[in-house]
Short mmCIF file of C-alpha atoms in Angstrom, two decimals:
data_model
loop_
_atom_site.label_atom_id
_atom_site.label_comp_id
_atom_site.label_asym_id
_atom_site.label_seq_id
_atom_site.Cartn_x
_atom_site.Cartn_y
_atom_site.Cartn_z
CA MET A 495 -39.21 41.97 21.43
CA SER A 496 -42.35 41.97 19.24
CA VAL A 497 -42.88 39.78 16.20
CA ASP A 498 -42.37 42.80 13.80
CA GLU A 499 -39.16 43.89 15.61
CA ALA A 500 -37.84 40.30 15.45
CA SER A 501 -38.58 40.15 11.61
CA ALA A 502 -36.94 43.52 11.16
CA ALA A 503 -33.85 42.39 13.01
CA GLN A 504 -33.75 39.12 10.85
CA VAL A 505 -33.94 41.17 7.67
CA GLY A 506 -31.32 43.44 8.83
CA ASN A 507 -29.00 40.56 9.67
CA ARG A 508 -29.51 39.03 6.27
CA ALA A 509 -28.82 42.25 4.61
CA ASP A 510 -25.35 42.32 6.37
CA GLU A 511 -24.34 38.71 5.73
CA PRO A 512 -20.99 38.54 4.20
CA GLY A 513 -19.95 35.97 1.56
CA TRP A 514 -21.39 35.26 -1.86
CA GLU A 515 -19.73 38.37 -3.19
CA VAL A 516 -18.86 38.53 -6.76
CA ASP A 517 -15.09 38.18 -7.42
CA PRO A 518 -14.10 41.13 -9.68
CA ASP A 519 -11.39 39.11 -11.26
CA ASP A 520 -13.89 36.39 -12.28
CA GLU A 521 -15.07 37.50 -15.59
CA SER A 522 -17.65 34.81 -16.15
CA GLY A 523 -18.93 35.35 -12.58
CA VAL A 524 -19.19 38.97 -13.05
CA ALA A 525 -21.13 38.65 -16.33
CA MET A 526 -23.59 36.08 -14.95
CA ALA A 527 -24.40 38.00 -11.85
CA ALA A 528 -25.04 41.06 -13.86
CA THR A 529 -27.28 39.38 -16.22
CA VAL A 530 -29.25 37.84 -13.36
CA GLY A 531 -29.55 41.10 -11.43
CA ARG A 532 -30.84 42.89 -14.63
CA GLN A 533 -33.76 40.30 -15.05
CA ILE A 534 -34.57 40.60 -11.30
CA LYS A 535 -34.86 44.18 -11.37
CA ALA A 536 -36.77 44.12 -14.59
CA TRP A 537 -39.39 41.89 -12.84
CA ARG A 538 -39.34 43.95 -9.69
CA GLU A 539 -40.12 47.16 -11.63
CA ALA A 540 -42.67 45.47 -13.87
CA ALA A 541 -44.46 44.56 -10.57
CA GLY A 542 -44.39 48.15 -9.46
CA LEU A 543 -42.43 47.35 -6.36
CA ARG A 544 -39.57 49.69 -4.78
CA ALA A 545 -36.34 47.73 -3.79
CA GLY A 546 -37.36 48.18 -0.14
CA GLU A 547 -40.88 46.80 -0.59
CA PHE A 548 -39.42 43.93 -2.66
CA GLY A 549 -36.85 43.11 0.01
CA ALA A 550 -39.40 43.25 2.81
CA ALA A 551 -41.73 40.85 0.82
CA ILE A 552 -39.08 38.25 0.22
CA GLY A 553 -37.28 38.63 3.70
CA TYR A 554 -34.20 40.40 2.64
CA GLY A 555 -32.99 43.91 3.13
CA GLU A 556 -33.07 46.66 0.67
CA ASP A 557 -29.27 46.84 0.49
CA LEU A 558 -28.91 43.29 -0.46
CA VAL A 559 -31.59 43.68 -3.21
CA TYR A 560 -29.57 46.62 -4.57
CA LYS A 561 -26.43 44.56 -4.54
CA VAL A 562 -27.94 41.63 -6.37
CA GLU A 563 -29.63 43.88 -8.93
CA GLY A 564 -26.32 45.57 -9.48
CA GLY A 565 -24.52 42.28 -10.05
CA ARG A 566 -22.33 42.85 -6.93
CA ARG A 567 -23.93 39.90 -5.06
CA ILE A 568 -24.70 36.30 -6.03
CA PRO A 569 -28.30 35.59 -4.65
CA ARG A 570 -28.87 32.41 -2.67
CA PRO A 571 -31.34 29.80 -4.29
CA GLU A 572 -33.89 30.71 -1.55
CA PHE A 573 -33.65 34.38 -2.59
CA LEU A 574 -34.53 33.31 -6.14
CA ASP A 575 -37.38 31.17 -4.93
CA ARG A 576 -39.03 33.98 -2.97
CA ALA A 577 -38.49 36.38 -5.58
CA ASP A 578 -40.18 34.28 -8.09
CA GLU A 579 -43.22 33.64 -5.86
CA VAL A 580 -43.54 37.34 -4.84
CA LEU A 581 -43.08 38.67 -8.33
CA GLY A 582 -45.31 35.95 -10.01
CA ALA A 583 -42.63 34.98 -12.36
CA GLY A 584 -44.00 31.58 -12.83
CA GLY A 585 -40.81 29.83 -12.32
CA LYS A 586 -38.78 32.01 -14.66
CA ILE A 587 -36.64 33.52 -11.87
CA ALA A 588 -36.22 30.28 -10.03
CA LEU A 589 -34.77 28.92 -13.17
CA LEU A 590 -31.93 31.24 -12.69
CA LYS A 591 -30.51 28.98 -10.19
CA ARG A 592 -29.18 26.75 -12.84
CA GLU A 593 -27.34 29.70 -14.39
CA LEU A 594 -25.72 30.64 -10.95
CA ALA A 595 -25.01 27.07 -9.80
CA GLU A 596 -21.57 27.20 -11.11
CA VAL A 597 -20.47 30.74 -10.38
CA ARG A 598 -21.52 30.34 -6.76
CA TYR A 599 -18.16 28.80 -6.18
CA PRO A 600 -14.83 30.47 -6.30
CA LYS A 601 -13.10 30.44 -9.69
CA LYS A 602 -10.13 28.39 -8.61
CA VAL A 603 -12.65 25.79 -7.26
CA ARG A 604 -14.64 25.68 -10.46
CA ASP A 605 -11.44 25.49 -12.51
CA LEU A 606 -10.29 22.48 -10.41
CA ALA A 607 -13.70 20.87 -10.65
CA LYS A 608 -13.57 21.17 -14.54
CA LEU A 609 -10.23 19.38 -14.53
CA GLU A 610 -11.48 16.56 -12.29
CA ALA A 611 -14.60 16.08 -14.35
CA ARG A 612 -12.20 15.51 -17.47
CA ALA A 613 -9.71 13.31 -15.75
CA VAL A 614 -9.39 9.64 -16.37
CA GLU A 615 -6.82 9.21 -13.55
CA LEU A 616 -6.14 11.16 -10.28
CA GLU A 617 -3.23 10.73 -7.88
CA ALA A 618 -3.23 12.54 -4.75
CA TYR A 619 -0.98 12.54 -1.60
CA HIS A 620 -2.09 14.55 1.39
CA HIS A 621 -0.26 14.94 4.62
CA HIS A 622 -2.13 17.61 6.85
CA ASN A 623 -5.69 16.74 6.30
CA VAL A 624 -7.90 14.21 4.77
CA ASN A 625 -8.28 14.92 0.86
CA GLY A 626 -11.30 17.09 0.23
CA LEU A 627 -12.70 14.52 -2.11
CA LEU A 628 -12.81 12.02 0.71
CA GLN A 629 -14.15 14.25 3.38
CA THR A 630 -17.68 14.09 4.97
CA GLU A 631 -19.53 17.37 5.29
CA GLU A 632 -19.20 17.24 9.06
CA HIS A 633 -15.42 17.03 8.64
CA MET A 634 -15.35 19.88 6.34
CA ARG A 635 -17.29 22.08 8.57
CA ALA A 636 -15.11 21.28 11.54
CA LEU A 637 -12.03 22.01 9.40
CA PHE A 638 -13.19 25.55 8.19
CA ALA A 639 -14.22 26.23 11.76
CA SER A 640 -10.67 25.95 12.94
CA TRP A 641 -9.06 28.20 10.28
CA LEU A 642 -7.88 31.62 10.91
CA PRO A 643 -8.88 34.23 10.22
CA ALA A 644 -12.24 32.84 11.20
CA TYR A 645 -14.69 32.08 8.34
CA THR A 646 -18.29 33.46 8.64
CA GLN A 647 -21.00 30.93 8.43
CA ASP A 648 -21.86 32.17 5.00
CA GLU A 649 -18.22 31.66 3.80
CA THR A 650 -18.30 28.13 5.40
CA ASP A 651 -21.57 27.22 3.74
CA ARG A 652 -20.10 28.50 0.33
CA ALA A 653 -16.77 26.49 0.85
CA VAL A 654 -18.55 23.27 1.95
CA ALA A 655 -20.96 23.43 -0.93
CA ALA A 656 -18.15 23.96 -3.36
CA ARG A 657 -16.16 20.93 -2.02
CA LEU A 658 -19.25 18.68 -1.96
CA ALA A 659 -19.99 19.43 -5.45
CA ARG A 660 -16.49 18.38 -6.51
CA GLN A 661 -17.35 14.94 -5.06
CA SER A 662 -19.58 14.14 -7.95
CA ILE A 663 -16.37 12.62 -9.48
CA PHE A 664 -17.31 9.38 -7.60
CA ASP A 665 -20.70 9.25 -9.53
CA ARG A 666 -19.37 9.66 -13.03
CA ALA A 667 -20.62 7.06 -15.43
CA SER A 668 -17.12 6.68 -16.84
CA ALA A 669 -15.38 6.02 -13.66
CA PRO A 670 -11.96 7.45 -13.48
CA SER A 671 -9.08 5.62 -11.60
CA LEU A 672 -8.56 7.49 -8.31
CA SER A 673 -5.60 6.90 -6.11
CA PHE A 674 -5.11 8.51 -2.66
CA VAL A 675 -2.44 8.25 -0.09
CA GLN A 676 -3.09 9.64 3.33
CA GLU A 677 -0.66 10.21 6.23
CA GLU A 678 -1.72 8.04 9.20
CA VAL A 679 -1.87 11.27 11.27
CA THR A 680 -4.71 12.49 9.19
CA LEU A 681 -6.81 9.46 10.14
CA ARG A 682 -6.13 9.76 13.86
CA ARG A 683 -6.65 13.53 14.56
CA PRO A 684 -10.26 13.94 15.83
CA VAL A 685 -11.36 16.80 13.67
CA GLY A 686 -14.80 17.85 14.83
CA GLY A 687 -14.64 15.24 17.76
CA THR A 688 -14.86 11.65 18.27
CA ILE A 689 -18.10 11.00 16.55
CA ALA A 690 -17.14 13.11 13.49
CA LEU A 691 -14.04 11.13 13.22
CA ARG A 692 -15.94 7.80 13.27
CA HIS A 693 -18.11 9.09 10.43
CA GLN A 694 -15.04 10.10 8.41
CA LEU A 695 -13.31 6.73 8.93
CA GLU A 696 -16.58 5.02 7.81
CA ARG A 697 -16.65 7.21 4.60
CA LEU A 698 -13.18 6.30 3.84
CA LEU A 699 -13.98 2.55 4.19
CA GLU A 700 -17.01 3.13 1.86
CA LEU A 701 -14.93 4.91 -0.74
CA GLY A 702 -11.99 2.56 -0.55
CA ARG A 703 -14.19 -0.36 -1.45
CA LEU A 704 -15.08 1.15 -4.74
CA ARG A 705 -13.50 -0.76 -7.64
CA ASN A 706 -11.83 2.37 -9.17
CA VAL A 707 -10.65 3.86 -5.86
CA ALA A 708 -7.47 3.01 -4.11
CA ILE A 709 -6.88 4.58 -0.60
CA GLN A 710 -3.48 3.76 1.05
CA VAL A 711 -2.13 4.90 4.43
CA MET A 712 1.53 6.04 4.92
CA PRO A 713 2.52 4.71 8.30
CA THR A 714 4.06 7.41 10.75
CA HIS A 715 6.86 5.17 11.59
CA ARG A 716 8.41 4.99 7.95
CA GLU A 717 12.08 6.13 8.29
CA GLU A 718 12.47 7.05 4.53
CA HIS A 719 9.70 9.29 3.13
CA PRO A 720 9.70 11.01 -0.29
CA GLY A 721 6.60 12.90 0.54
CA THR A 722 8.02 15.14 3.15
CA GLY A 723 8.05 18.04 0.69
CA GLY A 724 4.27 18.41 0.74
CA LEU A 725 1.11 17.31 -1.00
CA ILE A 726 1.25 15.98 -4.59
CA GLU A 727 -1.74 15.93 -6.95
CA VAL A 728 -1.55 14.74 -10.64
CA LEU A 729 -4.66 14.53 -13.03
CA ARG A 730 -4.46 12.74 -16.27
CA PHE A 731 -6.68 13.19 -19.27
CA PRO A 732 -8.01 10.97 -22.18
CA ASP A 733 -5.67 12.66 -24.75
CA GLY A 734 -2.61 11.71 -22.86
CA SER A 735 -1.97 15.11 -21.34
CA ALA A 736 -1.90 15.94 -17.62
CA VAL A 737 -1.49 18.53 -15.03
CA GLY A 738 -0.06 18.37 -11.64
CA ARG A 739 1.21 20.41 -8.55
CA SER A 740 3.21 19.83 -5.33
CA GLU A 741 4.02 22.12 -2.47
CA GLY A 742 7.71 20.90 -2.69
CA ALA A 743 8.38 21.34 -6.34
CA PHE A 744 8.18 24.05 -8.99
CA GLY A 745 7.19 26.68 -6.49
CA GLY A 746 3.83 24.98 -5.84
CA ARG A 747 2.30 26.10 -9.19
CA PRO A 748 0.49 23.89 -11.48
CA VAL A 749 2.65 22.16 -14.09
CA SER A 750 2.01 20.29 -17.43
CA ASP A 751 5.54 19.93 -18.81
CA PRO A 752 6.15 16.10 -19.31
CA LYS A 753 9.62 16.31 -17.62
CA GLN A 754 7.97 18.10 -14.48
CA LEU A 755 5.16 15.62 -14.52
CA ARG A 756 7.70 12.76 -14.50
CA ILE A 757 9.25 14.15 -11.46
CA LEU A 758 5.89 14.19 -9.58
CA GLY A 759 4.96 10.83 -11.02
CA LEU A 760 8.22 9.49 -9.60
CA ARG A 761 7.73 10.94 -6.09
CA TYR A 762 4.13 9.72 -5.92
CA GLY A 763 5.07 6.13 -7.24
CA MET A 764 7.70 6.05 -4.35
CA ILE A 765 5.27 7.22 -1.78
CA ARG A 766 2.61 4.52 -2.93
CA ALA A 767 5.41 1.93 -2.79
CA GLN A 768 6.17 2.83 0.86
CA ALA A 769 2.57 3.08 2.00
CA LEU A 770 0.41 0.27 3.19
CA THR A 771 -1.36 -1.62 0.28
CA PRO A 772 -4.97 -0.64 -0.44
CA ARG A 773 -6.08 -3.90 1.27
CA GLU A 774 -3.76 -3.33 4.35
CA SER A 775 -4.94 0.30 4.43
CA LEU A 776 -8.72 -0.62 4.74
CA ALA A 777 -7.78 -3.07 7.44
CA PHE A 778 -5.77 -0.46 9.28
CA ILE A 779 -8.71 2.05 8.87
CA GLU A 780 -11.09 -0.58 10.25
CA GLN A 781 -8.79 -1.08 13.26
CA LEU A 782 -8.76 2.85 13.98
CA LEU A 783 -12.61 2.82 13.65
CA GLY A 784 -12.75 0.02 16.28
CA GLU A 785 -10.40 1.95 18.54
CA THR A 786 -12.26 5.26 18.21
#
């Protein structure tokens, strides 16, 4: 295959990449993608380039250019960088990355991230997987690779980027109180292989030593366990309000009624009481790391 043929094939593959599509039910995402698309089209036409010529110049297919300009596709950051360079926009197109940074992620993830950014307390019990806020990127990618129907590479990249963005909660100046309870099995399952598991355990130790973070392990051999109904998550805010959800209560939907939150708080409190203490949990994780 010649260099030209290889380049054409690469452009064609990029044009057909799935993912990054705009969710029609996401009003803010639709509006932002449409605004960015119109601006790119205006710059392209001002430069006297057809869509195909512009696509070839930046290394993407004509079809993708039309989708971006039509607001049906969220362009990757590298698309905007190349467009800015080719169209001589002097950084004006590249700046659109800031506008698109939020809507790159699914609306439900953005909504969750906004709640987490406001929270002063977080309580989370997870039984199948390590909590997403605690996961390494390596662990995330291995998890998404195992899901069915299979994720495309583009979908995996988007999901990983969204989950990593949520981890900014650990960097907040006003550190929230973060409490996690993990089932023992989630720390033993070698997601991604032995090396990936070691890295994940090291990450848990790193986070568990933060003053505002408590990580507790629920041993598998506990006879009584109030968490068998599924995961529990509760976020509490500065004004005293809160929101929570549980797979085993209220149909799994988010709740904010004080009576319903009291039930979740009761269950989570019992789970914490039956789990290893934070100090014991860190020692247990260190032991697992030594055995891995």
